[in-house]
mmCIF file of C-alpha atoms in Angstrom:
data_model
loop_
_atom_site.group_PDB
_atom_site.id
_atom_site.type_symbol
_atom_site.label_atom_id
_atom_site.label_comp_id
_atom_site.label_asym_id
_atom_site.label_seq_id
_atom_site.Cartn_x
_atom_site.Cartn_y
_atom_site.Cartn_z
ATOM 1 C CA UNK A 740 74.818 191.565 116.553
ATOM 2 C CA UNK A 741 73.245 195.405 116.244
ATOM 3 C CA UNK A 742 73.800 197.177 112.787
ATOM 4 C CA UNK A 743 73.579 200.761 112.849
ATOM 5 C CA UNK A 744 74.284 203.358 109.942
ATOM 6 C CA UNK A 745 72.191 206.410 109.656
ATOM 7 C CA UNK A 746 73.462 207.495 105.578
ATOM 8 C CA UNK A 747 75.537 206.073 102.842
ATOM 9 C CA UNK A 748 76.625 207.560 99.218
ATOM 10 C CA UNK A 749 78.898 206.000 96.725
ATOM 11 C CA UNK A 750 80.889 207.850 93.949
ATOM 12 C CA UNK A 751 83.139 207.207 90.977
ATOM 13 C CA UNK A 752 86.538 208.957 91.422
ATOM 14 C CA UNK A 753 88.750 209.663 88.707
ATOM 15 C CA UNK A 754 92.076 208.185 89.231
ATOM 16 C CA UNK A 755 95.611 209.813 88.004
ATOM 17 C CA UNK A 756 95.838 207.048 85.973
ATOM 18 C CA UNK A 757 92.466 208.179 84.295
ATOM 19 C CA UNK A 758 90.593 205.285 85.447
ATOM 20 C CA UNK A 759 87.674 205.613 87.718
ATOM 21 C CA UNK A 760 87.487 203.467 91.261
ATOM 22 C CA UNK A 761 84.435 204.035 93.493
ATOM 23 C CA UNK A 762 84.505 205.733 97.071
ATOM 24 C CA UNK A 763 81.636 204.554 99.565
ATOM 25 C CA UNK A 764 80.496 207.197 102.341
ATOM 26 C CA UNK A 765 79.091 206.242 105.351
ATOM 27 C CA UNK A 766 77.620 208.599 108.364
ATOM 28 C CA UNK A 767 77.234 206.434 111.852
ATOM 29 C CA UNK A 768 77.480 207.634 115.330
ATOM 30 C CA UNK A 769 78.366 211.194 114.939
ATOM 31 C CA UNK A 770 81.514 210.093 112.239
ATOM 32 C CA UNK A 771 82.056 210.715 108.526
ATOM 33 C CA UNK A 772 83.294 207.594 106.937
ATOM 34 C CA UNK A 773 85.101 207.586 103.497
ATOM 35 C CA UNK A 774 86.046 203.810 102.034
ATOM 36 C CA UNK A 775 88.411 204.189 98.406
ATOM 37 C CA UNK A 776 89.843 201.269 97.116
ATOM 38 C CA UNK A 777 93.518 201.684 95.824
ATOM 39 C CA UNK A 778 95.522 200.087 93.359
ATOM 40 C CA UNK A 779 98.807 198.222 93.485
ATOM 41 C CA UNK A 780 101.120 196.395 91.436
ATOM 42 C CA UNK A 781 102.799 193.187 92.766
ATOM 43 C CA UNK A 782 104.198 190.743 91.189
ATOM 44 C CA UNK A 783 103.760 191.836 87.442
ATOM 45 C CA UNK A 784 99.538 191.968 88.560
ATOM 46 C CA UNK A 785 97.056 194.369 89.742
ATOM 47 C CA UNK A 786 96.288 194.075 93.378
ATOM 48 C CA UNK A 787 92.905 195.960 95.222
ATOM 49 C CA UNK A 788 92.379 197.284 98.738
ATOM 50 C CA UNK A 789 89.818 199.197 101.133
ATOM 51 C CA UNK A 790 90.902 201.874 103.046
ATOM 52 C CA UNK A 791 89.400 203.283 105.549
ATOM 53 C CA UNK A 792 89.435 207.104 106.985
ATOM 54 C CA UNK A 793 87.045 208.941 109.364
ATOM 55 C CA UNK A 794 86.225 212.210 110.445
ATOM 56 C CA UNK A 795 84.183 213.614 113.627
ATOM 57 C CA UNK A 796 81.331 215.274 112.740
ATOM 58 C CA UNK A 797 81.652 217.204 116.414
ATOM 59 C CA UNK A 798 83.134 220.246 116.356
ATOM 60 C CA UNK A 799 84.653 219.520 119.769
ATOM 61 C CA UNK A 800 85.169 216.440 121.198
ATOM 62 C CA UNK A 801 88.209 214.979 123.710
ATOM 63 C CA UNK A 802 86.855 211.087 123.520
ATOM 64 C CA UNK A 803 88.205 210.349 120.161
ATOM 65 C CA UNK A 804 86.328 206.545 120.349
ATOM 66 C CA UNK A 805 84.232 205.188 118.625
ATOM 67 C CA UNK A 806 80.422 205.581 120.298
ATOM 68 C CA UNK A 807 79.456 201.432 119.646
ATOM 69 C CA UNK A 808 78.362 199.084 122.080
ATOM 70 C CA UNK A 809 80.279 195.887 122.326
ATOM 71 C CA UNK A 810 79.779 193.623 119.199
ATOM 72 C CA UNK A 811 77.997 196.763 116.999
ATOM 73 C CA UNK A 812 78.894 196.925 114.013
ATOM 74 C CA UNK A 813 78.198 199.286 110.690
ATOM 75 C CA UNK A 814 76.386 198.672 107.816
ATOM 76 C CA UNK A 815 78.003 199.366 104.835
ATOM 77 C CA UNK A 816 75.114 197.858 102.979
ATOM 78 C CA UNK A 817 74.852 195.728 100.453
ATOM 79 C CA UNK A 818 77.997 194.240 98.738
ATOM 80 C CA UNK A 819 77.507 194.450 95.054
ATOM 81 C CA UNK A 820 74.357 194.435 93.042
ATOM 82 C CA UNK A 821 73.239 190.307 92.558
ATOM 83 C CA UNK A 822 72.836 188.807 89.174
ATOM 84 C CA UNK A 823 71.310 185.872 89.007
ATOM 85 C CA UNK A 824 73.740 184.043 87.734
ATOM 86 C CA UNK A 825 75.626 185.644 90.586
ATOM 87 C CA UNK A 826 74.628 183.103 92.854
ATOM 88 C CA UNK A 827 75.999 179.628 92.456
ATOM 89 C CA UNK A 828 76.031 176.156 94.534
ATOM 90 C CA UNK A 829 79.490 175.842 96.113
ATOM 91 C CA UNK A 830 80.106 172.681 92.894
ATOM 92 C CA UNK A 831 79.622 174.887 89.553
ATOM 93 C CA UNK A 832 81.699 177.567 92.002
ATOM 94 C CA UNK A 833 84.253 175.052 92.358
ATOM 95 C CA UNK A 834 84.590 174.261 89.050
ATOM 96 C CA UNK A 835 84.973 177.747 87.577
ATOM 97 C CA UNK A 836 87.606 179.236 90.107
ATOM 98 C CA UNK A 837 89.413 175.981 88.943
ATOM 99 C CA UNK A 838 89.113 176.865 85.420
ATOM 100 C CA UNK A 839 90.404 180.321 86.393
ATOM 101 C CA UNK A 840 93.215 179.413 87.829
ATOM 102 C CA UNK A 841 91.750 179.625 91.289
ATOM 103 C CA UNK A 842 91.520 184.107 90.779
ATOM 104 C CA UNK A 843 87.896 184.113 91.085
ATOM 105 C CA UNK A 844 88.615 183.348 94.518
ATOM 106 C CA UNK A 845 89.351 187.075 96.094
ATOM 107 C CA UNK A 846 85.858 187.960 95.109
ATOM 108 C CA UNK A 847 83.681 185.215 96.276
ATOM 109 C CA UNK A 848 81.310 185.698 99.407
ATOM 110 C CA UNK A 849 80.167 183.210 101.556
ATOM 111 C CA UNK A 850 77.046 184.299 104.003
ATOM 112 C CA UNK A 851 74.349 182.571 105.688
ATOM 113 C CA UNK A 852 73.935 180.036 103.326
ATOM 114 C CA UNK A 853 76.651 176.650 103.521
ATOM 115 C CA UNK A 854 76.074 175.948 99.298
ATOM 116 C CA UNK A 855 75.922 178.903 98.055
ATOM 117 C CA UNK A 856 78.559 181.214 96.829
ATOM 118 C CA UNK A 857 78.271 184.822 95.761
ATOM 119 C CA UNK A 858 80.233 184.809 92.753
ATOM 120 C CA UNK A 859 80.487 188.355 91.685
ATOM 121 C CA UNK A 860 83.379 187.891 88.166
ATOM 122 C CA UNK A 861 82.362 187.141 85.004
ATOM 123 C CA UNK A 862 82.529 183.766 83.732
ATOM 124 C CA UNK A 863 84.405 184.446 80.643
ATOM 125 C CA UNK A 864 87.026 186.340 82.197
ATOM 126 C CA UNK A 865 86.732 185.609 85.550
ATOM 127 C CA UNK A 866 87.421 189.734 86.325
ATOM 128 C CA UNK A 867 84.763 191.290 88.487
ATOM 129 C CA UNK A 868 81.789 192.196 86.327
ATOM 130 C CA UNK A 869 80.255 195.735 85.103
ATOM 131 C CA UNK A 870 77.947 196.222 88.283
ATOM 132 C CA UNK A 871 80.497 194.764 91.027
ATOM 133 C CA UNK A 872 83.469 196.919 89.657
ATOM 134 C CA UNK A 873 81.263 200.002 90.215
ATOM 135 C CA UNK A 874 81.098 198.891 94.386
ATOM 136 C CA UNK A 875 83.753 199.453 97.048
ATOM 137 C CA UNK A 876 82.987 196.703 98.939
ATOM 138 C CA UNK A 877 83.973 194.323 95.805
ATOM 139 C CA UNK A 878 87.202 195.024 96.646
ATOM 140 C CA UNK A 879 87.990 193.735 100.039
ATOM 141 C CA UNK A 880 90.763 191.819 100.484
ATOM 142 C CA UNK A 881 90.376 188.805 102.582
ATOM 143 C CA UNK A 882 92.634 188.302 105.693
ATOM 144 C CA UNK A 883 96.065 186.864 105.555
ATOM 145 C CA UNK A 884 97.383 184.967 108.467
ATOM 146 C CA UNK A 885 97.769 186.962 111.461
ATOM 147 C CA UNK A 886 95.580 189.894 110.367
ATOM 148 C CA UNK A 887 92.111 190.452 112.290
ATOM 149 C CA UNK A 888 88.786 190.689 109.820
ATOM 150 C CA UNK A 889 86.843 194.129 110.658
ATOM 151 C CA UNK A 890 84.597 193.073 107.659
ATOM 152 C CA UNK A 891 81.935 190.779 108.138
ATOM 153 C CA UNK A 892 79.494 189.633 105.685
ATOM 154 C CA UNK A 893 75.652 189.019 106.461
ATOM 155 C CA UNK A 894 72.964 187.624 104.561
ATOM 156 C CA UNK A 895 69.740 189.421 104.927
ATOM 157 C CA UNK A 896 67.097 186.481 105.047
ATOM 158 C CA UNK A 897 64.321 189.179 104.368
ATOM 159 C CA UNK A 898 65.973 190.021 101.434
ATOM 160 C CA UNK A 899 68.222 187.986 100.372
ATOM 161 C CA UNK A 900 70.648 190.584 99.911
ATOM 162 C CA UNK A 901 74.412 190.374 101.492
ATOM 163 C CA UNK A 902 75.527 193.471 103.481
ATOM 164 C CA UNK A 903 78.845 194.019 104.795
ATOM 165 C CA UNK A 904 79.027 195.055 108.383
ATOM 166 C CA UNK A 905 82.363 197.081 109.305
ATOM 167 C CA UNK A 906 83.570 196.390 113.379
ATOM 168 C CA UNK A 907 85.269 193.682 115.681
ATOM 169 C CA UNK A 908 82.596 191.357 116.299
ATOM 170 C CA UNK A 909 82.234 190.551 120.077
ATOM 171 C CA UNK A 910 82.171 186.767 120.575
ATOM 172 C CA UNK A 911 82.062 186.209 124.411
ATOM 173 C CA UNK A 912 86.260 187.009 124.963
ATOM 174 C CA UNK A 913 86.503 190.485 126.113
ATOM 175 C CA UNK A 914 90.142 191.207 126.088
ATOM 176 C CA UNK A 915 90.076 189.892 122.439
ATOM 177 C CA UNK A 916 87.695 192.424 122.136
ATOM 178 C CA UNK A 917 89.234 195.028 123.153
ATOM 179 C CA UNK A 918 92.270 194.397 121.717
ATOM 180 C CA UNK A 919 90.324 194.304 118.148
ATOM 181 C CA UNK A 920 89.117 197.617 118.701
ATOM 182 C CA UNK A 921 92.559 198.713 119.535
ATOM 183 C CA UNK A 922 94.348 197.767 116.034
ATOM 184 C CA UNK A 923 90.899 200.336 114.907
ATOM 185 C CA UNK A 924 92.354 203.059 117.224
ATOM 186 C CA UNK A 925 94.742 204.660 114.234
ATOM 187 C CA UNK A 926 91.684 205.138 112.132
ATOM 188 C CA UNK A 927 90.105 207.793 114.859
ATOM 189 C CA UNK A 928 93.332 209.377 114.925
ATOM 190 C CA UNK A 929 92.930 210.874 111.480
ATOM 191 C CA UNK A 930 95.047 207.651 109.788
ATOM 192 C CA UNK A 931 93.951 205.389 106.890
ATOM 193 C CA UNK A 932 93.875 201.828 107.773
ATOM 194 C CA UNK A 933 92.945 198.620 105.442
ATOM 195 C CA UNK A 934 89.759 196.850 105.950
ATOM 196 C CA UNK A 935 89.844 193.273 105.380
ATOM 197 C CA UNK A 936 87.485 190.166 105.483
ATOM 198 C CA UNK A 937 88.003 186.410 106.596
ATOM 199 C CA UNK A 938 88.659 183.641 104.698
ATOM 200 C CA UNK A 939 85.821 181.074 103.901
ATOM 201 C CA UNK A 940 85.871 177.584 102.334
ATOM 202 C CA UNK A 941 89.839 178.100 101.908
ATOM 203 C CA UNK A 942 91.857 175.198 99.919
ATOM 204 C CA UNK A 943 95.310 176.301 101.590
ATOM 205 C CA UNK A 944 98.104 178.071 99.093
ATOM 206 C CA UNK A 945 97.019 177.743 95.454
ATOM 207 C CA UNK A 946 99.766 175.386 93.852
ATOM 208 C CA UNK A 947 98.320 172.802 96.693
ATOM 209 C CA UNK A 948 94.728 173.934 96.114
ATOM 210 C CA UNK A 949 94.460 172.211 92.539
ATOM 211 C CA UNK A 950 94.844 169.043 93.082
ATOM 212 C CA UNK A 951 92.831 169.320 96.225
ATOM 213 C CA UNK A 952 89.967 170.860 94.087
ATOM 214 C CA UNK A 953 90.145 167.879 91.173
ATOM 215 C CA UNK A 954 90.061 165.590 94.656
ATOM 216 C CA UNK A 955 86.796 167.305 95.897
ATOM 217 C CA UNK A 956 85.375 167.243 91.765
ATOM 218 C CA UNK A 957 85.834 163.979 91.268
ATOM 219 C CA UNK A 958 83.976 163.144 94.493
ATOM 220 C CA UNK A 959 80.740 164.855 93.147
ATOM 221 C CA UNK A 960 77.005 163.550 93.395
ATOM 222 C CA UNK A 961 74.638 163.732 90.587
ATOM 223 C CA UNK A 962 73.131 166.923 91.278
ATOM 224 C CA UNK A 963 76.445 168.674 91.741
ATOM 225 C CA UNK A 964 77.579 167.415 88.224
ATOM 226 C CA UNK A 965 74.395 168.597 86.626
ATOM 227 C CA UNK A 966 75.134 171.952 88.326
ATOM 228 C CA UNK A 967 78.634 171.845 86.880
ATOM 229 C CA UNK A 968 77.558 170.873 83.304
ATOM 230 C CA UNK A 969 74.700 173.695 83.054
ATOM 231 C CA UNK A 970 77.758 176.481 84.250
ATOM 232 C CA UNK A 971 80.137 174.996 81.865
ATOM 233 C CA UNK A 972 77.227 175.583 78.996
ATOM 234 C CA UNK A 973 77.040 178.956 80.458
ATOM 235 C CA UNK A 974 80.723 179.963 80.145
ATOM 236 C CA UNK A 975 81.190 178.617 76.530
ATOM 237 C CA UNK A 976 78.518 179.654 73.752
ATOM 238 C CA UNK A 977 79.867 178.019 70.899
ATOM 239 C CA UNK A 978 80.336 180.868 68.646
ATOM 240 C CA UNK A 979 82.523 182.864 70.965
ATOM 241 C CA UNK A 980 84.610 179.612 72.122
ATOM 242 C CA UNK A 981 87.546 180.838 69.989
ATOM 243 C CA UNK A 982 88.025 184.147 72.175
ATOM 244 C CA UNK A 983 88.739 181.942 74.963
ATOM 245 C CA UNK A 984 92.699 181.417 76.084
ATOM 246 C CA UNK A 985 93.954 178.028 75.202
ATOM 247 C CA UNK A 986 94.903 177.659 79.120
ATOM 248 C CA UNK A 987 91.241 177.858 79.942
ATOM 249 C CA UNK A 988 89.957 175.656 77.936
ATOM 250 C CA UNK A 989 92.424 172.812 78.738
ATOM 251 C CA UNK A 990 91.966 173.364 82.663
ATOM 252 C CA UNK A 991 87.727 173.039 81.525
ATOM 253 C CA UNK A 992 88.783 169.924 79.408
ATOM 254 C CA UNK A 993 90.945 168.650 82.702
ATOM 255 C CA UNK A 994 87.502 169.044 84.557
ATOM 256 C CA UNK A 995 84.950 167.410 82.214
ATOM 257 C CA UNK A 996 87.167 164.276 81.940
ATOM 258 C CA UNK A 997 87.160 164.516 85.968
ATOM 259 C CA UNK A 998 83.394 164.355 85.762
ATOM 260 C CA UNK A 999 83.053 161.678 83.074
ATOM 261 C CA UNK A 1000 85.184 159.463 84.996
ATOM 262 C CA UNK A 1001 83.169 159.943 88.086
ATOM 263 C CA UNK A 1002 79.774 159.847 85.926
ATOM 264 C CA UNK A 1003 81.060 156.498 84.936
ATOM 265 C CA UNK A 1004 82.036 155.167 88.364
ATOM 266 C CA UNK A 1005 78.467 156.341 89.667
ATOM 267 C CA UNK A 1006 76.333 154.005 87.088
ATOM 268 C CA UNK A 1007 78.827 150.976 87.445
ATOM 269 C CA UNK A 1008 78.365 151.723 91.288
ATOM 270 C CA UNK A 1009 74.308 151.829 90.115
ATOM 271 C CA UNK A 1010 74.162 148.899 88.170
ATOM 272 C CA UNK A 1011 75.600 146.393 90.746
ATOM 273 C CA UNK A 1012 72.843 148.229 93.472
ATOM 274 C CA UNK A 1013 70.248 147.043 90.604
ATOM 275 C CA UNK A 1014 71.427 143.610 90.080
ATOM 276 C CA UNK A 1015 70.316 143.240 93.495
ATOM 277 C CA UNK A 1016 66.512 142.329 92.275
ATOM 278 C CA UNK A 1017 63.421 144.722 93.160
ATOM 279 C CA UNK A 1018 64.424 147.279 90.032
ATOM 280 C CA UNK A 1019 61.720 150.263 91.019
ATOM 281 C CA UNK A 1020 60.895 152.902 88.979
ATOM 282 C CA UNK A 1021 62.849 155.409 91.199
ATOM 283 C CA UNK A 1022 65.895 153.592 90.086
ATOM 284 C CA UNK A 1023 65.056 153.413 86.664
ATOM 285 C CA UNK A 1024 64.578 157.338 86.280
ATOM 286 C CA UNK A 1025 68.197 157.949 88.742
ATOM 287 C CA UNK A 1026 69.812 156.062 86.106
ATOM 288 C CA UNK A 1027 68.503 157.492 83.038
ATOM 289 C CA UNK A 1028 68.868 161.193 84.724
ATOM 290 C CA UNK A 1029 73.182 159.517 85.572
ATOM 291 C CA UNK A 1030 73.230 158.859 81.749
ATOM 292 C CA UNK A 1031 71.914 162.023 80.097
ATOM 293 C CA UNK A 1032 74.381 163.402 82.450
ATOM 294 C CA UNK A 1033 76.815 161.396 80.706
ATOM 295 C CA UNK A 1034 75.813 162.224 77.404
ATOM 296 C CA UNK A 1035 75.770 165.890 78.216
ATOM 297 C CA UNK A 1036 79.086 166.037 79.866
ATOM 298 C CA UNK A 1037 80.825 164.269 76.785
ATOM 299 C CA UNK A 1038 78.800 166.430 74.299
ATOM 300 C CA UNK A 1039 80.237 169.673 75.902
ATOM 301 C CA UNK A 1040 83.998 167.703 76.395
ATOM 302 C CA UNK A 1041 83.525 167.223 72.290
ATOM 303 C CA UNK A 1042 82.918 171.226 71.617
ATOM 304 C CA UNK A 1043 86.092 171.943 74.261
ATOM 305 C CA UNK A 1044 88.516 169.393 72.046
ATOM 306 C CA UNK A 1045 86.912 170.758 68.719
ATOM 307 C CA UNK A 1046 88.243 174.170 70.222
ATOM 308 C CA UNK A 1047 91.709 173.222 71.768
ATOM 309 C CA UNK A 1048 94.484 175.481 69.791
#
């Protein structure tokens, strides 16, 4: 589908609060307009949201609609600014949204690439990071059921970057179309109205999502552990281990004893292969790279019990 956008600016606002939230501005086909992300409190936690508003920039104008062809759609560039430890295969992702309780979650982007997720929290706290806090477009909410995405994320191949397109995509149903564009109809008559994004790679409601997401890590290859072990390394430096909530590192505990046990089951499973007779070199190095595995996972499972409060 088209992109158009022909200016963007983005601003800290203070809040009444006295905290600052950012405000995107966008200029596209003759409108002004303004994303702010808002602040609510459900539940005893702090919730986020985009808003959207928009102005004509024509003085006159009776056709208050929006001037896109079918399945346009604005670019709001790009999401948040990419670390590189930002960008991580869909396994290490797994593991820390398990270790945080599955909150990481409402931040991570999935675009263009099946394996890779574009984690923008921090690993220690699992809050959106410096950079990403300073972006509107970190704060999308994704879709609940029933509600229609007008966010879309894209993964510039060029680039590599991730841009968030604002519209109703046009996928070959006109009427669905249409109607899309008519749930947008409030926002051209001077209204605010949320912006929200699908769902990807979703494990259903969260109490049933942990067990499914042990399931998935105990099903792991080799290459997804070794991703898993080198982001648990990341998370935990052992001099600042002790700042960590006891919760956390029990659920990382709960996760390296997953991965030992399936470590385990791979080089039994390897072994009986072997005994078969023509022992190659190939199978010599998968084994030794299945037991350093081993050895690493139970070296970083000793610092998290040498830590447990």
């Amino acid at each position: 589908s088209h992109q158009v956008a022909d200016m963007r600016s983005e601003d800290m606002i203070e809040q009444p609060d006295g905290t600052s939230l950012p405000q995107l501005t966008v200029f596209a086909r003759g409108y002004k307009f303004s994303f702010e992300v808002k602040a609510s409190i459900r539940d005893g936690n702090q919730h986020y949201g985009v808003f959207a508003s928009c102005t004509s920039l024509q003085e006159t104008s009776s056709d208050q609609s929006l001037n896109l062809k079918p399945g346009e759609l604005i670019d709001l560039g790009i999401f948040s600014p990419l670390r590189e430890e930002d960008e991580k295969t869909l396994p290490a992702y797994i593991m820390k949204n398990y270790i945080h309780q599955l909150k990481t979650g409402r931040w991570a982007v999935v675009a263009g690439r099946d394996n890779i997720v574009y984690d923008i929290t921090d690993d220690k706290t699992g809050e959106l990071h410096d950079a990403a806090s300073k972006r509107v477009l970190s704060y999308i909410r994704k879709c609940t059921k029933g509600e229609r995405a007008t966010i879309h994320a894209r993964l510039d191949p060029s680039s590599g970057h991730v841009h968030y397109l604002f519209g109703i995509r046009y996928e070959g149903n006109w009427m669905e179309y249409e109607s899309g564009m008519q749930e947008l109809a409030p926002l051209f008559c001077g209204r605010t109205v949320e912006v929200t994004m699908s769902r990807q790679h979703g494990l259903g409601k969260k109490g049933a999502a942990g067990s499914k997401y042990l399931q998935s890590i105990s099903m792991f290859q080799l290459e997804d552990i070794l991703a898993c072990n080198s982001q648990l390394a990341q998370m935990f430096d052992s001099e600042m281990i002790d700042q960590f909530p006891s919760t956390l590192i029990e659920r990382s505990k709960e996760v390296m004893k997953c991965l030992e046990g399936r470590l385990k089951k791979l080089i039994g499973m390897f072994t009986t292969k072997s005994l078969g007779g023509d022992g190659s070199s190939k199978r010599g190095l998968d084994n030794d790279r299945l037991v350093s595995a081993l050895e690493q996972s139970m070296k970083l499972i000793r610092m998290l019990e040498g830590h447990s409060k």
